[in-house]
Short mmCIF file of C-alpha atoms in Angstrom, two decimals:
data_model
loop_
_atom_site.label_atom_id
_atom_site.label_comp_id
_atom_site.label_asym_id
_atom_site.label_seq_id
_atom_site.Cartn_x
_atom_site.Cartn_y
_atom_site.Cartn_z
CA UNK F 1 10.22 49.02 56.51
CA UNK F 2 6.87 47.42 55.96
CA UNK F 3 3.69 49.63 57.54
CA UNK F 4 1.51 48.32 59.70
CA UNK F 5 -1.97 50.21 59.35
CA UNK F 6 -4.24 50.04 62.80
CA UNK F 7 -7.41 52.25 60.46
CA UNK F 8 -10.08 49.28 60.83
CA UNK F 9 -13.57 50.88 60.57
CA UNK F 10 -15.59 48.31 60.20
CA UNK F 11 -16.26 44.07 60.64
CA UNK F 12 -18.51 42.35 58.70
CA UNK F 13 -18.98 39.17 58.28
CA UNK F 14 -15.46 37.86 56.99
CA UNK F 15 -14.63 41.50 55.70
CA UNK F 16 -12.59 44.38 57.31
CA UNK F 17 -12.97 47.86 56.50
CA UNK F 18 -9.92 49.98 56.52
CA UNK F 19 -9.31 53.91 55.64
CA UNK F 20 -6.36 56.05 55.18
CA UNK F 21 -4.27 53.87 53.80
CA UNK F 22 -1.52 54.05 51.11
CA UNK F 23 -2.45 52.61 47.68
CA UNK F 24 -2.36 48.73 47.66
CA UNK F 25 -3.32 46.32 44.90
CA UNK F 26 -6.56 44.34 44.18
CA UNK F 27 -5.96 40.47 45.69
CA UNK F 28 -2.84 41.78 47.53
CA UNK F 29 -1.93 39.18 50.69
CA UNK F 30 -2.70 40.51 53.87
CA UNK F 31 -0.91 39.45 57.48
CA UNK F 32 -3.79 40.68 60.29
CA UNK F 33 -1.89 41.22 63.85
CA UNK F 34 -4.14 40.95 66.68
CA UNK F 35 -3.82 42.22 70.02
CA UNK F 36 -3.32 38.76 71.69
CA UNK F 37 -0.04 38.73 69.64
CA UNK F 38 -1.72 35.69 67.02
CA UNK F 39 -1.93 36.58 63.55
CA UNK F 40 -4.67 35.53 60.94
CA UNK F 41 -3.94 36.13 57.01
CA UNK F 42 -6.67 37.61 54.44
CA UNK F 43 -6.81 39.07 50.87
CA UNK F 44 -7.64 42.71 49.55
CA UNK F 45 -11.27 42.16 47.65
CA UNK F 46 -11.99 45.37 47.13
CA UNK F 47 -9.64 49.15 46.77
CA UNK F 48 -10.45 52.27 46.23
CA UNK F 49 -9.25 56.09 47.25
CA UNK F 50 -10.46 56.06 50.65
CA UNK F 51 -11.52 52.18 51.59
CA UNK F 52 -9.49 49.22 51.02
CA UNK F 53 -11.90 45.94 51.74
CA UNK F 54 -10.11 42.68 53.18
CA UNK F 55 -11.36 38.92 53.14
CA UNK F 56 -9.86 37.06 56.72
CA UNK F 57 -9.08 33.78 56.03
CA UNK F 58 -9.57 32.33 59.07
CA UNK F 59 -12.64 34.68 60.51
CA UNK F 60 -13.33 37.72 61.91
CA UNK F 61 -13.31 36.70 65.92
CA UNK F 62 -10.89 38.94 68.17
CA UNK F 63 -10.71 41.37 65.14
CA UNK F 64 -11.41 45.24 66.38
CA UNK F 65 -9.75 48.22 65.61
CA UNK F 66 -6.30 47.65 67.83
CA UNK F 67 -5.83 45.04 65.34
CA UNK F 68 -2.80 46.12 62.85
CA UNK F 69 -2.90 44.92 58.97
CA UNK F 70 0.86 44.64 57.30
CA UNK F 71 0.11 44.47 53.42
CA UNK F 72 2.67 42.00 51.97
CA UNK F 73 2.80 43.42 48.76
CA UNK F 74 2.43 40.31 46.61
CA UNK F 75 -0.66 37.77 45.45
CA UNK F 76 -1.44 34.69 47.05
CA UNK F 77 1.14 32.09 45.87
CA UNK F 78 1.29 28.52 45.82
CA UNK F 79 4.37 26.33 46.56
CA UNK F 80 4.69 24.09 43.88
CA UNK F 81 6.76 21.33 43.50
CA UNK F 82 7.14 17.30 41.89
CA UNK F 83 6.73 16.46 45.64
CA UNK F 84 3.28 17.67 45.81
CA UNK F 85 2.49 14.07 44.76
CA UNK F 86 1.38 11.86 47.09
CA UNK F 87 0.19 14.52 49.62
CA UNK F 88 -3.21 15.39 50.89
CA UNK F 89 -3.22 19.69 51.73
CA UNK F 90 -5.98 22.12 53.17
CA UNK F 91 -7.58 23.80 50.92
CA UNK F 92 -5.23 26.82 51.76
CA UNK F 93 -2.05 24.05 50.64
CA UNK F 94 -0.91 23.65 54.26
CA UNK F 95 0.14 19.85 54.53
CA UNK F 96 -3.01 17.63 56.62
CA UNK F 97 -1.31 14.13 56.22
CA UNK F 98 1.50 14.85 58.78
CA UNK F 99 3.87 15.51 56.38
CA UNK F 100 6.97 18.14 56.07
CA UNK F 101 5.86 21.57 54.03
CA UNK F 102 6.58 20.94 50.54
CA UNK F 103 10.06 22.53 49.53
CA UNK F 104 8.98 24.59 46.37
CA UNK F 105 10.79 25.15 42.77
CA UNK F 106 9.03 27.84 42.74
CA UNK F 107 5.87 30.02 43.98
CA UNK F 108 3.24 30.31 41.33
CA UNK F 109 0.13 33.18 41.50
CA UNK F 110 -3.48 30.61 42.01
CA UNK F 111 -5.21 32.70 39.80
CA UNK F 112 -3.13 31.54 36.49
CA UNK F 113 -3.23 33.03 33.41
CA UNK F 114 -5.37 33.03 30.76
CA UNK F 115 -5.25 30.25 28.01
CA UNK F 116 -4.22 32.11 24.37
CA UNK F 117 -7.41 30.25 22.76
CA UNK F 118 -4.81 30.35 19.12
CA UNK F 119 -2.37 28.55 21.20
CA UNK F 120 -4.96 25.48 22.22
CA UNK F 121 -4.69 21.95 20.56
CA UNK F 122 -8.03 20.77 19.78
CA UNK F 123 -8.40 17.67 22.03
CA UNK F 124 -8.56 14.60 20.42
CA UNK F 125 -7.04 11.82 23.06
CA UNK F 126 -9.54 9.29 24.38
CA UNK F 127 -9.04 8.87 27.95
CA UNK F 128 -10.27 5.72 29.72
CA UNK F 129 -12.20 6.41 33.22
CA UNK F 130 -13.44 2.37 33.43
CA UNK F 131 -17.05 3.34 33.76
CA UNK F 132 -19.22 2.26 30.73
CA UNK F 133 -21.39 4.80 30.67
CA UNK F 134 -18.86 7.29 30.26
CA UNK F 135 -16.65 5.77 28.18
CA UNK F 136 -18.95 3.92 26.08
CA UNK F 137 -21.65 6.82 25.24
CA UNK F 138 -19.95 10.08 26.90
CA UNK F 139 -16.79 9.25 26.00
CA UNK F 140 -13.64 12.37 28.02
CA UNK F 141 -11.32 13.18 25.86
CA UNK F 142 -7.84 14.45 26.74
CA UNK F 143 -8.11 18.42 27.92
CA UNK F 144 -12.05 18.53 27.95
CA UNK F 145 -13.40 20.18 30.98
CA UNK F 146 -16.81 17.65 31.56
CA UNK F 147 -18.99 18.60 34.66
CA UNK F 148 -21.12 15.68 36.58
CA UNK F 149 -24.46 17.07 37.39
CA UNK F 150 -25.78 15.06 40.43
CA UNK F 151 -27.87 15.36 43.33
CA UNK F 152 -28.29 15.62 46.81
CA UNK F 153 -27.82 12.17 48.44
CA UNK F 154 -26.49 10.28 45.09
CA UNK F 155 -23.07 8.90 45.14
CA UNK F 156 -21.15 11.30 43.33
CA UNK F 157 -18.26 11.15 45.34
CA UNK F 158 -17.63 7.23 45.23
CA UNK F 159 -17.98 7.78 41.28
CA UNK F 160 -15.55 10.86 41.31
CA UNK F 161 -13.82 8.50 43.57
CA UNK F 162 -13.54 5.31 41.09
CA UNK F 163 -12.61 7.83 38.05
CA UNK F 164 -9.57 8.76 40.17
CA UNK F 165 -8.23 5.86 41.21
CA UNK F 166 -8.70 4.24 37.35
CA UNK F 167 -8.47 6.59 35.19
CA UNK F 168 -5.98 6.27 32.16
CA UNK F 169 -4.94 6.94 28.25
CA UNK F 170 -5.25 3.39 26.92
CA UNK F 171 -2.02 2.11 25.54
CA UNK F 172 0.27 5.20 26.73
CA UNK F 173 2.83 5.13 28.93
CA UNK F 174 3.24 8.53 29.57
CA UNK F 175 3.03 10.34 33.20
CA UNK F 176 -0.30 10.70 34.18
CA UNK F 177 -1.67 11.99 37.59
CA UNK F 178 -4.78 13.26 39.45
CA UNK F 179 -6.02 16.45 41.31
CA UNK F 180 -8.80 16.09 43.43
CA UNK F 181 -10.20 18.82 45.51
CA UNK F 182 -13.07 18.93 47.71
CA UNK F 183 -14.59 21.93 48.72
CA UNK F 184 -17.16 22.33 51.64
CA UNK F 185 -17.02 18.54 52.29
CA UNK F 186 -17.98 16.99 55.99
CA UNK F 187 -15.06 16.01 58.64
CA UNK F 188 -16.89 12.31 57.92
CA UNK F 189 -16.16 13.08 54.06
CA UNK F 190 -12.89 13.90 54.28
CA UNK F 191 -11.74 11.10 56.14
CA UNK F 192 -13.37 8.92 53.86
CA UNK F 193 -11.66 10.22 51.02
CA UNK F 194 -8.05 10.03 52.81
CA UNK F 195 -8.63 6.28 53.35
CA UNK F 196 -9.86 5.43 49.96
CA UNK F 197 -6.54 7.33 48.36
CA UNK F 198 -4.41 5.52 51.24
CA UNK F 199 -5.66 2.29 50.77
CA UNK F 200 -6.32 2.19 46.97
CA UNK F 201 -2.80 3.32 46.33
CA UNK F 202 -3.80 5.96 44.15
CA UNK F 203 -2.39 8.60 46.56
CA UNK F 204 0.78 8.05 45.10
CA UNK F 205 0.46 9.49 41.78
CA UNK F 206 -2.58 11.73 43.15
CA UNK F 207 -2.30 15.52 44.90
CA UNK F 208 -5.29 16.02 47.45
CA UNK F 209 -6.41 19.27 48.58
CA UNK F 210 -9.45 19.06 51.23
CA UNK F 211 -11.57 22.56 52.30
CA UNK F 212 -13.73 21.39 55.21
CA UNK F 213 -17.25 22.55 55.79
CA UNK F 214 -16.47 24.00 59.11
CA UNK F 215 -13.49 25.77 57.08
CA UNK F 216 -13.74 29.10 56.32
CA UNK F 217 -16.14 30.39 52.92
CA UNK F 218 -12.95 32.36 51.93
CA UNK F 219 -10.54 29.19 51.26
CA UNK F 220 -13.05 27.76 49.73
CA UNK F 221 -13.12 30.34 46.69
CA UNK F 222 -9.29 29.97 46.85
CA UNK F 223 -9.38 25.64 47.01
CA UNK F 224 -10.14 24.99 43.17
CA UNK F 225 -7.67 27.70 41.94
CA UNK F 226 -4.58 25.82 44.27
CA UNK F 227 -5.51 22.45 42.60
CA UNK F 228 -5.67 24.17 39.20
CA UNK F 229 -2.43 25.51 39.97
CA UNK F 230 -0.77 22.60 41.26
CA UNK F 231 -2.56 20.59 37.96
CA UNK F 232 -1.34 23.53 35.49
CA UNK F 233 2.69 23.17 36.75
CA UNK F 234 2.75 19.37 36.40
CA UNK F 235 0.98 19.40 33.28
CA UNK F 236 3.13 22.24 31.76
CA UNK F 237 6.16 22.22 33.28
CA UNK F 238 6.78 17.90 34.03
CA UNK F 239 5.12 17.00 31.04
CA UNK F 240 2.23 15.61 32.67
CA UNK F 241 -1.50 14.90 31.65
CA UNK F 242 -3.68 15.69 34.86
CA UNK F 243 -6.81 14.92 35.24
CA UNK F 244 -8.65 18.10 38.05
CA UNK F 245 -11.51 16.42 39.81
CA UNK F 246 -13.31 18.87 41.53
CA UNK F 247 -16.13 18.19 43.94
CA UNK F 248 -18.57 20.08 44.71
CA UNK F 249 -18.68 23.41 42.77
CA UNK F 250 -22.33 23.93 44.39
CA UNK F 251 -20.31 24.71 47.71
CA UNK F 252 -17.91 27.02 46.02
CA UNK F 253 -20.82 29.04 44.26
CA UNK F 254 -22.30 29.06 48.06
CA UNK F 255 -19.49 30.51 48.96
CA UNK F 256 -19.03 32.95 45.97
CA UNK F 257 -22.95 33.89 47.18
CA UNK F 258 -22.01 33.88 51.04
CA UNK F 259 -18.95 36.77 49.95
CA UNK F 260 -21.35 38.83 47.70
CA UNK F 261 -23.86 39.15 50.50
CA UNK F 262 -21.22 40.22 52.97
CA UNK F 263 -20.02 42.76 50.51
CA UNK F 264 -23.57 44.15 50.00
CA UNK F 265 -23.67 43.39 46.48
CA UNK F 266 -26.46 43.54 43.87
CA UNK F 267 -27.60 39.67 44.08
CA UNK F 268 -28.35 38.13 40.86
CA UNK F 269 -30.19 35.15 39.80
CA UNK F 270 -31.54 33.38 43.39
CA UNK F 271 -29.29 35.68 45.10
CA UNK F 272 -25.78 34.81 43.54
CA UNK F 273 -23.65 37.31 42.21
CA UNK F 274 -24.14 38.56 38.79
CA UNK F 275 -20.30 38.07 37.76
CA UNK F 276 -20.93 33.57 38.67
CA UNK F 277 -20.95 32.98 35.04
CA UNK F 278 -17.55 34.80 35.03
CA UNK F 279 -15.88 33.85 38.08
CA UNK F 280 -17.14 29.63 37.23
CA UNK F 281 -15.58 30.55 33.45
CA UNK F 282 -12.06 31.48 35.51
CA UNK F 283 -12.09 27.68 36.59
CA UNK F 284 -13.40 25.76 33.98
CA UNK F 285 -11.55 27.70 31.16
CA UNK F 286 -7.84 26.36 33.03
CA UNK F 287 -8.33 23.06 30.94
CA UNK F 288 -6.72 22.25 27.89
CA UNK F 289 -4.10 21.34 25.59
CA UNK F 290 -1.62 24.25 24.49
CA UNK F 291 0.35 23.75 21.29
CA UNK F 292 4.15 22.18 21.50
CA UNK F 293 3.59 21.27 25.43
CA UNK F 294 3.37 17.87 25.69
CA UNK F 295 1.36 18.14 28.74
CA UNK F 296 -2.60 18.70 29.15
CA UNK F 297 -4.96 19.28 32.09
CA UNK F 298 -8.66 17.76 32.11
CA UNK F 299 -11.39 18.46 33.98
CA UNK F 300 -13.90 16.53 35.85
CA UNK F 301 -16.47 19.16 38.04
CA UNK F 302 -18.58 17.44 39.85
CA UNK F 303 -21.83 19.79 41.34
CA UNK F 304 -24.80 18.95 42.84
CA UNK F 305 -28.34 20.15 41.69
CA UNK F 306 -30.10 21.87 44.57
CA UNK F 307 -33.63 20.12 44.33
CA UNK F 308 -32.12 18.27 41.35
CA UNK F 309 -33.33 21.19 39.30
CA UNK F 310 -31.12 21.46 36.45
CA UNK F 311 -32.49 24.86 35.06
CA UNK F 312 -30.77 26.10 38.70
CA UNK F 313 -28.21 28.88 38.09
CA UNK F 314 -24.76 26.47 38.98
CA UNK F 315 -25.28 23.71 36.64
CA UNK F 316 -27.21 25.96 34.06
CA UNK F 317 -24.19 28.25 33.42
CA UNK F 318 -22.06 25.39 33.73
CA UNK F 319 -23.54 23.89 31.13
CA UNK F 320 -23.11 27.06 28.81
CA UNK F 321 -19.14 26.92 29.83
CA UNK F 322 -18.22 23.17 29.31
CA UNK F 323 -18.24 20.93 27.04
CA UNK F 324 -21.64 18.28 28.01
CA UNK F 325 -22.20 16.95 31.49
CA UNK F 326 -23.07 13.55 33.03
CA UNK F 327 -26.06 13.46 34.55
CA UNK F 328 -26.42 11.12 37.85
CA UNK F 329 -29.99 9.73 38.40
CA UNK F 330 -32.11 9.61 41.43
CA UNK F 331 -34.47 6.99 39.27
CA UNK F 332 -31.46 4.45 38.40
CA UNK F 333 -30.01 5.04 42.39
CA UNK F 334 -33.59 4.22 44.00
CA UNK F 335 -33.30 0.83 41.73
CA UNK F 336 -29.65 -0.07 43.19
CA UNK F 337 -27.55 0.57 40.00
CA UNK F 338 -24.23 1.96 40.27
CA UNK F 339 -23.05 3.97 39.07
CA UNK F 340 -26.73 5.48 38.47
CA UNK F 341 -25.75 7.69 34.85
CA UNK F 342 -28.53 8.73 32.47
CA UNK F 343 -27.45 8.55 29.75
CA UNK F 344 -30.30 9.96 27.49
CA UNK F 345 -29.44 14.00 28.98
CA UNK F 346 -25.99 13.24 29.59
CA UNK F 347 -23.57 15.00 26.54
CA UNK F 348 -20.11 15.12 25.78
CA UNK F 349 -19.52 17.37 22.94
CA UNK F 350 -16.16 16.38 22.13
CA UNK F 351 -16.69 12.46 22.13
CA UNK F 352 -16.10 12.44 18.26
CA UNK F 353 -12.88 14.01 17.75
CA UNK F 354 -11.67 11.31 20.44
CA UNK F 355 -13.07 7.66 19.53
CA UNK F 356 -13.39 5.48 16.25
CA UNK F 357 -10.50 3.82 14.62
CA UNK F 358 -6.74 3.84 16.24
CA UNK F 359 -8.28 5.79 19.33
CA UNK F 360 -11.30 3.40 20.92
CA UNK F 361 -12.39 1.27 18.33
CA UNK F 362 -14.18 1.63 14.14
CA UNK F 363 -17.54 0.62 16.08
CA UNK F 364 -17.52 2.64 19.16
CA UNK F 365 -19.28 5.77 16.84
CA UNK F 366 -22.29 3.32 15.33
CA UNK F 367 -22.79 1.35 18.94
CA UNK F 368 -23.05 4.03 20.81
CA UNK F 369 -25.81 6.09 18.65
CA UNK F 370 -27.90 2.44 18.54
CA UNK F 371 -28.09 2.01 22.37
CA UNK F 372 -28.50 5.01 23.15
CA UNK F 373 -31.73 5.16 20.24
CA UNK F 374 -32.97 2.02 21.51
CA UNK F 375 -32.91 2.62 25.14
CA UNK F 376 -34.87 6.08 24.36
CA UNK F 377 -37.22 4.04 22.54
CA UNK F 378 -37.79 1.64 25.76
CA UNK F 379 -37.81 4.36 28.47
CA UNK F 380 -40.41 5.99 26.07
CA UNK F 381 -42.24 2.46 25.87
CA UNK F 382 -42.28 2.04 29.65
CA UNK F 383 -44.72 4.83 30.09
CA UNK F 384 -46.84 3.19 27.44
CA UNK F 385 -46.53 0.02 29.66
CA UNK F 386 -47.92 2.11 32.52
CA UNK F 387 -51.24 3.11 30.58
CA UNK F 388 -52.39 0.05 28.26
CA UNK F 389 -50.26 -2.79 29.74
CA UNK F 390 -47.78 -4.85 28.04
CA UNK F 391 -49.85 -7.00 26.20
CA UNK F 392 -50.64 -4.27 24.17
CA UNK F 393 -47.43 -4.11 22.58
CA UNK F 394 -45.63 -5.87 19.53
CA UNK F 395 -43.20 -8.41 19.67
CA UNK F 396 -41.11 -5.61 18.37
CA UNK F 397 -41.95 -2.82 21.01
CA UNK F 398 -41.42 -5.94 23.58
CA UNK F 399 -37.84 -6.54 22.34
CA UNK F 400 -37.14 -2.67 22.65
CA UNK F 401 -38.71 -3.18 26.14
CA UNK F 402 -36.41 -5.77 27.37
CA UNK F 403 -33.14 -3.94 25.65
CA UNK F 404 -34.10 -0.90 28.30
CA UNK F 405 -33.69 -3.43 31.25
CA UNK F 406 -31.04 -4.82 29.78
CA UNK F 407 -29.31 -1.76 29.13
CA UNK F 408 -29.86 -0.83 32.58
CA UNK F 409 -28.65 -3.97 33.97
CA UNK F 410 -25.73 -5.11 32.32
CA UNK F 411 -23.98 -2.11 30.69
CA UNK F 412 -25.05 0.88 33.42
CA UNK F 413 -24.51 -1.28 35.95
CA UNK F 414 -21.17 -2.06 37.13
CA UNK F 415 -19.11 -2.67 40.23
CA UNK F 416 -17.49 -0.29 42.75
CA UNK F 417 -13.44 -1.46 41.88
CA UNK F 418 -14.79 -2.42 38.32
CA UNK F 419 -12.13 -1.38 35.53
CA UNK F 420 -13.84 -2.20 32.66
CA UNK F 421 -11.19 -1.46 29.27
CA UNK F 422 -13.31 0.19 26.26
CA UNK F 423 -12.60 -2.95 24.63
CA UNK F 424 -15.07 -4.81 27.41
CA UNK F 425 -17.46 -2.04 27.11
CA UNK F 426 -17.76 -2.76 23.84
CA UNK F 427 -18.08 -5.90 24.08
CA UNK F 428 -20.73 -6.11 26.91
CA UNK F 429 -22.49 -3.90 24.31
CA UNK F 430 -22.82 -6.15 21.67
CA UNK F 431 -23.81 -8.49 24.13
CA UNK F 432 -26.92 -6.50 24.88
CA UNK F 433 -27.12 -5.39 21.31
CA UNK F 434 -27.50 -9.16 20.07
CA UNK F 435 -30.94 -9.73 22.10
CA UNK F 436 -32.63 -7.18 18.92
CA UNK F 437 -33.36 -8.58 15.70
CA UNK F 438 -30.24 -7.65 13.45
CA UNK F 439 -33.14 -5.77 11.34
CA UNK F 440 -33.20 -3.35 14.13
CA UNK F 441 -29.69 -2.47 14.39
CA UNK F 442 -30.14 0.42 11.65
CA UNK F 443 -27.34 2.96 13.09
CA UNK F 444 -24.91 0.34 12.87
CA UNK F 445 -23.03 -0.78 9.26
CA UNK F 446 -23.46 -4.44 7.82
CA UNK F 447 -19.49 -4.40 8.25
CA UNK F 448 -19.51 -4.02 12.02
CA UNK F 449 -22.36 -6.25 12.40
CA UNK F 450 -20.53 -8.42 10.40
CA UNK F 451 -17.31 -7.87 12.23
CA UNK F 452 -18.70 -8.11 16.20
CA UNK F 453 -22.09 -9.04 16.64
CA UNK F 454 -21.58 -12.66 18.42
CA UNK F 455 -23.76 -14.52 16.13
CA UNK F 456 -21.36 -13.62 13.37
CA UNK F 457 -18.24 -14.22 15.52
CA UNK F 458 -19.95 -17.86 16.49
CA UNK F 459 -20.29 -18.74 12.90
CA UNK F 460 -17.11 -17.65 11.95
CA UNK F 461 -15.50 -20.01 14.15
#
């Protein structure tokens, strides 16, 4: 017969205190039975001889010590299934689109295990998210976990957004499908998101969990680990290749900060827990490819600077856990491009092993190292501008000048429902590319040059 313990010492915050009870395990499931005869759930967080320390769920309110707590004995579990496609879940996995609960194959722990790092494939698939910027200079690769550093008011979400509804592996007709979660996000936010996925269609090959703002801190620790979950059984066990869009880790790590403070932790850097690095590594580390699966899980994180300082704790130790980031500008949004990605700090480490010939294109390598040279040059040149005036400059500098604007305007900038294949991203490139004297294309080969710049192409035909 399952105890019921009625030792509660102590509520704080989201936490219980209970004594005297028999041993139970760390991040056992809890069922909390009030007085009024409802029942909340929580999670052991803490054990020890004499104190066992509970996270509620669903808050503390009505909680006092008449309240009895039933440990069940077991971790928390998702239900996982091939129906979870299609469906939009809390960020608990309770169903929010009006829909049936999902009848599970099986009940898997959230928390995963941990990747053998002998057993990993090195990544080396290209995959194709329509946006130039990221394809074209930062280019994801297949199992890469690639964080987008943005900023308060930017639109992050509309480009996590577009990424989900068109992103692909070029020429492959194998399953492919999307986890998004959103932690922390607005009622207005959420709704937003249901009615893009609805409307765009991409809810169909698409699992949505949503952890509102007024939800409570606790589900929102336990949101990204469900969608990793859920992303880790169809990649592994359907053969799938899932790409985990996660939005917005800064809420999580507030929530990682609110838990440590109501646990009377040690704080750490600007008063978030010393284990962050740790606890962000248990997320970001879930992507990759393992050797004879056929299946893969990527990652796209998307978190926003607070104060758009990126030397801030989240998207520093990010940074030291992934592999690059993609930076989202306040200067290109305040000038109306979309989607506003700088490329000059923007980095993804593992663009090599996934482009060039039979994956992108021979070229993509050469054009992508001259743009992104020349457009350094001309963001350089524009403070020059700004001092001596640009009739001060030579007809060379002026060229670099106008490549910057150009860059800017033609290959950054891109519609909302634009799809662009890497094959137009290169070619919009070249486009931009041909406006410099061929003498200042040094990063490219005289075969490439020769093979797709369009004055060559012109006289060819």
């Amino acid at each position: 017969m399952t105890k019921e313990y009625k030792t509660i010492v102590e509520v704080s915050g989201p936490l219980i205190f209970l004594d005297k009870t028999e041993p139970v395990g760390y991040g056992e499931l809890v069922q909390i039975n009030l007085p009024d005869g409802t029942t909340k759930r929580g999670q052991v967080l803490d054990t020890s001889a004499d104190m066992v320390v509970v996270q509620v769920f669903e808050g503390t309110v009505g909680l006092n010590e008449e309240s009895g707590v039933v440990f069940s004995g077991e971790t928390i579990k998702l239900p996982v299934s091939k129906d979870m496609l299609g469906r939009i879940l809390s960020g608990a996995g309770e169903p929010l689109d009006g829909g049936p609960r999902i009848v599970p194959d099986e009940r898997v722990d959230v928390n995963g295990a941990a990747m053998n790092p002998y057993s990993r494939m090195p990544p080396e698939d290209f995959i194709q998210t329509g946006i130039s910027t990221i394809d074209g200079t930062n280019s994801l690769v297949r199992g890469q976990k690639l964080p987008i550093f943005s900023g308060a008011g930017l639109p992050h979400n509309e480009i996590a957004l577009q990424i989900a509804r068109q992103a692909k592996v070029p020429g492959s007709d194998e399953d492919f499908a999307v986890v998004f979660a959103a932690m922390g996000i607005t009622n207005e936010e959420a709704q937003y998101f249901m009615e893009d996925f609805e409307k765009t269609g991409a809810l169909e090959r698409a699992v949505v969990f949503l952890n509102l703002a007024d939800d409570p801190a606790v589900e929102r620790i336990i949101t990204p680990r469900m969608a990793l979950t859920a992303a880790e059984y169809l990649a592994y066990e359907h053969d799938m290749h899932v790409l985990v869009i996660l939005t917005d880790i800064t809420n999580y790590c507030e929530a990682l900060r609110q838990m440590g403070a109501a646990r009377e932790e040690v704080p750490g850097r600007r008063g978030y827990p010393g284990y962050m690095y740790t606890d962000l590594a248990s997320l970001y580390e879930r992507a990759g490819v393992i050797k004879g699966l056929k299946g893969s899980v990527t990652q796209f994180s998307i978190l926003t600077m607070p104060g758009d300082d990126i030397t801030h704790p989240i998207p520093d130790l990010s940074g030291y856990i992934t592999e690059g980031q993609i930076v989202v500008s306040r200067e290109l949004h305040r000038k109306g491009i979309y989607p506003p990605i700088n490329v000059l700090p923007s980095l993804s480490r593992l663009m090599n092993s996934g482009i060039g010939d039979g994956k992108t294109r021979d070229d993509h390598k050469a054009v992508s190292d001259q743009m992104y040279a020349a457009y350094a040059e001309g963001r350089d040149l524009r403070g020059l501008v700004a001092i001596v005036g640009k009739e001060a400059l030579s007809e060379r500098d002026r060229k670099i000048l106008e490549f910057a604007d150009l860059f800017e305007d033609r290959f950054v900038r891109q519609s909302r429902d634009e799809d662009r294949t890497i094959d137009d991203t290169l070619r919009v490139a070249w486009e931009i590319l041909s406006e410099l004297p061929e003498a200042q294309l040094t990063r490219i080969d005289n075969k490439y040059i020769e093979k797709y710049h369009p004055a060559h192409q012109k006289t060819s035909e």
